[in-house]
Structures are given as structure tokens and as C-alpha cells.
Amino acid sequence: MTLPEKVDAVNQVFAELDSRIATFQSHTGLHCQFGCGKCCFKPDIEASVLEFLPFALYLHQQKFATQWLEQLVKKNDPNCLILNPTQAGVGLCSQYKHRGLICRLFGYSARTNKYGRKELVTCAIIKSEQTAAYEAAATQIDAGLDIPVMNQVYMQLHAIDFELAQKFYPINQAIRHAIETVLQYYAYRD
Ligand code: SF4
């Protein structure tokens, strides 16, 4: 598979996932607070390289890849470089369309516990401020409501490129490696 084909395949996984999450949200009523973005301030977010390959290709196409790479190399604090704390709007992600898989999954996906039961993975704010909807969602999931399961979605990325999907890095390193992968790919092609 060529790099653009891999990006298309990742974007297809994202599109299907976003649609399933939207359906889950509409059935449960669970939602993020307007303008929140607190989950992006966690300094220990980890991601794979592959989930940021669409963003890296976009940067390359826009001729911003080298500039972002330089910023990532210089950056000392662990918060995601894409985070814009001063942004007004629904959230603080300056590249929402190109966010990674972990960013899409968090809040509205499940992990499977040792008994095979799907448990909703969401944030403390949703749990405490939307308790009734959160508890109702758990019941709906037990009754069969569709919810993406984290490791199953990551397996879809493994099928696209195992090497780029299997290893997790701190989020800025994952973005950096994704940009390096794109720049390397196009070094002799442009
Ligand atoms: S890519 Fe966007 S959504 Fe993901 S952690 Fe960074 S700022 Fe948050």
C-alpha cells in the first residue's frame, strides 16, 4: 500500500468510527461540555504514528510539515502541540478534523473487562455531571447498544500498517514520527 492509500484507509476507519460515536451519543445523550478540552491537557496521552499520518500528509500538502517538525523538536512540555488553550469554540483542538484515534475514542468508547463485558471509557467530568445518562448508557451497552471497543479499532489500524500502528509514543513524539515518515516518503518523490 502506498502512503496516500494508507492515509485513505485510516480516514475510512475514522469516518466509520465518528459515525458510530455520533449514533452512540444520540442514543445516550452523553456529550462533552461546550469548549471543554480538558482531556487534551493530560500530559501522558499516548498515540501511534499511524493515527497521525493523515495529519502529517495534510501538513506536507500544505507545505507546513517542516515548520511543525521544528516546533515538535524544540517543544519541551508534554502537552499536545495541536492543543490551542486560547481557542474559542467547541473544543481546544486546533486541528480537530485531523485529530488522532485516541482523541476520537476517548469519552465514547469501551474496553472489554475480564468477564467480556464492555465498559464505557469516559472522563470524570461526564461521569460526575451526567451521572444519570452515564448510568443509563452502561445499561444500554449491556443491552446491546453499539459502542466502539478501543482495542478492536486499533486492530483495524494494525491491518493497515502493523509497524506504524503497534507502538505507542507520547503524543508529540507520535506526531513527530508521522511527519518524519511522510517527509521520508516524499524525499525522492516530490
Ligand atoms: S490532537 Fe487535538 S484532540 Fe488530540 S490531544 Fe491534541 S489537541 Fe487534543
Tab-separated table of C-alpha atoms and ligand atoms in Angstrom:
chain	number	residue	atom	x	y	z
A	1	MET	CA	0.000	0.000	0.000
A	2	THR	CA	1.361	3.464	-0.815
A	3	LEU	CA	1.410	6.140	1.880
A	4	PRO	CA	-1.600	8.031	0.430
A	5	GLU	CA	-3.511	4.733	0.281
A	6	LYS	CA	-2.715	4.124	3.952
A	7	VAL	CA	-3.953	7.626	4.773
A	8	ASP	CA	-7.195	6.940	2.874
A	9	ALA	CA	-7.619	3.670	4.772
A	10	VAL	CA	-7.050	5.388	8.134
A	11	ASN	CA	-9.524	8.117	7.180
A	12	GLN	CA	-12.103	5.445	6.352
A	13	VAL	CA	-11.633	3.911	9.819
A	14	PHE	CA	-12.036	7.406	11.310
A	15	ALA	CA	-15.192	8.144	9.299
A	16	GLU	CA	-16.866	4.895	10.331
A	17	LEU	CA	-15.818	5.428	13.939
A	18	ASP	CA	-17.074	9.030	14.028
A	19	SER	CA	-20.418	7.878	12.678
A	20	ARG	CA	-20.735	5.099	15.299
A	21	ILE	CA	-19.833	7.545	18.063
A	22	ALA	CA	-22.383	10.078	16.812
A	23	THR	CA	-25.064	7.366	16.906
A	24	PHE	CA	-23.957	6.320	20.409
A	25	GLN	CA	-24.144	9.939	21.588
A	26	SER	CA	-27.593	10.428	20.126
A	27	HIS	CA	-28.876	7.277	21.861
A	28	THR	CA	-27.355	8.085	25.251
A	29	GLY	CA	-27.366	11.892	25.314
A	30	LEU	CA	-23.761	11.871	26.584
A	31	HIS	CA	-21.828	14.881	25.359
A	32	CYS	CA	-18.741	16.986	26.070
A	33	GLN	CA	-19.187	20.360	27.742
A	34	PHE	CA	-19.033	23.172	25.153
A	35	GLY	CA	-15.445	24.467	24.901
A	36	CYS	CA	-14.087	21.969	27.445
A	37	GLY	CA	-10.994	20.218	26.006
A	38	LYS	CA	-9.655	19.300	29.472
A	39	CYS	CA	-8.837	15.756	28.312
A	40	CYS	CA	-6.257	17.243	25.919
A	41	PHE	CA	-4.289	18.717	28.851
A	42	LYS	CA	-3.297	15.286	30.132
A	43	PRO	CA	0.498	15.183	29.853
A	44	ASP	CA	0.614	11.396	29.372
A	45	ILE	CA	-1.549	10.930	26.233
A	46	GLU	CA	-0.043	8.254	24.040
A	47	ALA	CA	-0.726	7.580	20.364
A	48	SER	CA	0.558	5.527	17.466
A	49	VAL	CA	2.300	7.035	14.461
A	50	LEU	CA	-0.311	5.752	12.014
A	51	GLU	CA	-3.198	7.640	13.598
A	52	PHE	CA	-1.399	10.927	12.889
A	53	LEU	CA	-0.352	10.011	9.357
A	54	PRO	CA	-3.404	11.795	7.821
A	55	PHE	CA	-2.461	14.959	9.732
A	56	ALA	CA	1.175	14.644	8.662
A	57	LEU	CA	0.207	14.210	4.995
A	58	TYR	CA	-2.100	17.214	5.259
A	59	LEU	CA	0.785	19.302	6.672
A	60	HIS	CA	3.041	18.152	3.848
A	61	GLN	CA	0.438	19.068	1.232
A	62	GLN	CA	0.024	22.495	2.846
A	63	LYS	CA	3.850	22.946	2.982
A	64	PHE	CA	3.810	23.203	6.781
A	65	ALA	CA	5.440	19.857	7.612
A	66	THR	CA	8.973	21.153	8.200
A	67	GLN	CA	7.723	24.049	10.324
A	68	TRP	CA	5.692	21.699	12.554
A	69	LEU	CA	8.589	19.273	12.782
A	70	GLU	CA	10.895	22.049	14.005
A	71	GLN	CA	8.360	23.062	16.649
A	72	LEU	CA	7.978	19.455	17.794
A	73	VAL	CA	11.748	19.012	18.076
A	74	LYS	CA	12.008	22.201	20.188
A	75	LYS	CA	8.955	21.536	22.359
A	76	ASN	CA	9.742	20.675	25.959
A	77	ASP	CA	6.364	20.450	27.664
A	78	PRO	CA	4.418	17.231	27.149
A	79	ASN	CA	1.049	18.781	26.217
A	80	CYS	CA	-0.067	18.073	22.674
A	81	LEU	CA	1.317	20.697	20.262
A	82	ILE	CA	-2.026	20.764	18.449
A	83	LEU	CA	-3.787	21.968	21.584
A	84	ASN	CA	-4.721	25.648	21.473
A	85	PRO	CA	-5.760	26.751	25.001
A	86	THR	CA	-6.931	30.161	23.752
A	87	GLN	CA	-9.188	28.838	21.006
A	88	ALA	CA	-12.851	29.740	21.258
A	89	GLY	CA	-15.374	27.157	20.132
A	90	VAL	CA	-16.485	23.615	20.854
A	91	GLY	CA	-13.058	22.423	21.969
A	92	LEU	CA	-9.393	23.321	22.101
A	93	CYS	CA	-8.068	21.135	19.298
A	94	SER	CA	-6.703	23.391	16.572
A	95	GLN	CA	-6.782	20.501	14.062
A	96	TYR	CA	-9.997	18.760	15.068
A	97	LYS	CA	-10.551	17.231	11.637
A	98	HIS	CA	-7.083	15.675	11.756
A	99	ARG	CA	-7.009	14.567	15.399
A	100	GLY	CA	-5.729	11.116	16.256
A	101	LEU	CA	-7.593	7.931	17.023
A	102	ILE	CA	-7.174	8.220	20.784
A	103	CYS	CA	-8.730	11.721	20.627
A	104	ARG	CA	-11.778	10.311	18.801
A	105	LEU	CA	-12.175	7.300	21.066
A	106	PHE	CA	-11.807	8.924	24.471
A	107	GLY	CA	-15.117	9.560	26.136
A	108	TYR	CA	-17.280	7.465	23.845
A	109	SER	CA	-15.688	4.050	23.535
A	110	ALA	CA	-15.409	0.920	25.634
A	111	ARG	CA	-12.841	-1.513	26.887
A	112	THR	CA	-13.678	-5.151	27.482
A	113	ASN	CA	-13.225	-6.318	31.071
A	114	LYS	CA	-12.017	-9.783	32.073
A	115	TYR	CA	-15.598	-11.076	32.049
A	116	GLY	CA	-16.033	-9.919	28.452
A	117	ARG	CA	-18.305	-7.040	29.477
A	118	LYS	CA	-17.939	-3.732	27.624
A	119	GLU	CA	-17.172	-0.842	29.986
A	120	LEU	CA	-17.560	2.748	28.832
A	121	VAL	CA	-14.296	4.714	28.982
A	122	THR	CA	-15.172	8.325	29.605
A	123	CYS	CA	-13.948	11.329	31.559
A	124	ALA	CA	-14.532	12.273	35.191
A	125	ILE	CA	-16.500	15.385	34.187
A	126	ILE	CA	-19.006	13.418	32.115
A	127	LYS	CA	-19.320	10.813	34.888
A	128	SER	CA	-19.974	13.390	37.608
A	129	GLU	CA	-22.091	15.905	35.668
A	130	GLN	CA	-24.121	13.486	33.523
A	131	THR	CA	-24.395	10.675	36.073
A	132	ALA	CA	-27.910	9.572	35.143
A	133	ALA	CA	-27.096	9.451	31.415
A	134	TYR	CA	-23.784	7.717	32.154
A	135	GLU	CA	-25.502	5.009	34.221
A	136	ALA	CA	-28.253	4.624	31.624
A	137	ALA	CA	-25.584	4.280	28.904
A	138	ALA	CA	-23.955	1.411	30.839
A	139	THR	CA	-27.332	-0.349	30.922
A	140	GLN	CA	-27.886	0.314	27.199
A	141	ILE	CA	-24.435	-1.091	26.392
A	142	ASP	CA	-25.232	-4.239	28.401
A	143	ALA	CA	-28.452	-4.494	26.401
A	144	GLY	CA	-26.508	-4.396	23.121
A	145	LEU	CA	-26.176	-0.716	22.169
A	146	ASP	CA	-23.297	-0.404	19.697
A	147	ILE	CA	-20.177	1.228	21.088
A	148	PRO	CA	-16.702	1.144	19.544
A	149	VAL	CA	-14.290	-1.043	21.532
A	150	MET	CA	-10.854	0.575	21.739
A	151	ASN	CA	-8.643	-2.396	21.003
A	152	GLN	CA	-10.876	-3.500	18.104
A	153	VAL	CA	-10.499	-0.120	16.425
A	154	TYR	CA	-6.734	-0.195	16.975
A	155	MET	CA	-6.727	-3.658	15.340
A	156	GLN	CA	-8.228	-2.016	12.242
A	157	LEU	CA	-5.172	0.262	12.157
A	158	HIS	CA	-2.866	-2.756	12.629
A	159	ALA	CA	-4.358	-4.224	9.462
A	160	ILE	CA	-3.369	-1.070	7.537
A	161	ASP	CA	0.257	-0.875	8.742
A	162	PHE	CA	1.300	-3.028	11.662
A	163	GLU	CA	4.682	-1.301	12.152
A	164	LEU	CA	3.226	2.205	12.345
A	165	ALA	CA	0.245	1.155	14.470
A	166	GLN	CA	1.673	-1.223	17.041
A	167	LYS	CA	3.918	1.059	19.079
A	168	PHE	CA	2.657	3.892	21.296
A	169	TYR	CA	4.569	7.107	21.934
A	170	PRO	CA	3.862	10.292	23.901
A	171	ILE	CA	1.518	12.192	21.590
A	172	ASN	CA	4.026	14.804	20.360
A	173	GLN	CA	6.522	12.073	19.501
A	174	ALA	CA	3.840	10.182	17.583
A	175	ILE	CA	3.025	13.324	15.565
A	176	ARG	CA	6.738	13.946	15.007
A	177	HIS	CA	7.354	10.402	13.742
A	178	ALA	CA	4.305	10.687	11.488
A	179	ILE	CA	5.691	13.877	9.897
A	180	GLU	CA	9.138	12.275	9.533
A	181	THR	CA	7.534	9.260	7.851
A	182	VAL	CA	5.760	11.483	5.331
A	183	LEU	CA	8.848	13.622	4.642
A	184	GLN	CA	10.941	10.491	4.126
A	185	TYR	CA	8.343	9.034	1.779
A	186	TYR	CA	8.281	12.147	-0.384
A	187	ALA	CA	12.028	12.899	-0.188
A	188	TYR	CA	12.647	11.299	-3.574
A	189	ARG	CA	9.141	11.561	-4.982
A	190	ASP	CA	8.366	15.314	-4.996
B	1	SF4	S1	-4.773	16.150	18.658
B	1	SF4	FE1	-6.373	17.597	19.294
B	1	SF4	S2	-7.891	16.307	20.378
B	1	SF4	FE2	-5.967	15.125	20.274
B	1	SF4	S3	-4.879	15.579	22.207
B	1	SF4	FE3	-4.128	17.015	20.627
B	1	SF4	S4	-5.384	18.856	20.916
B	1	SF4	FE4	-6.466	17.141	21.932
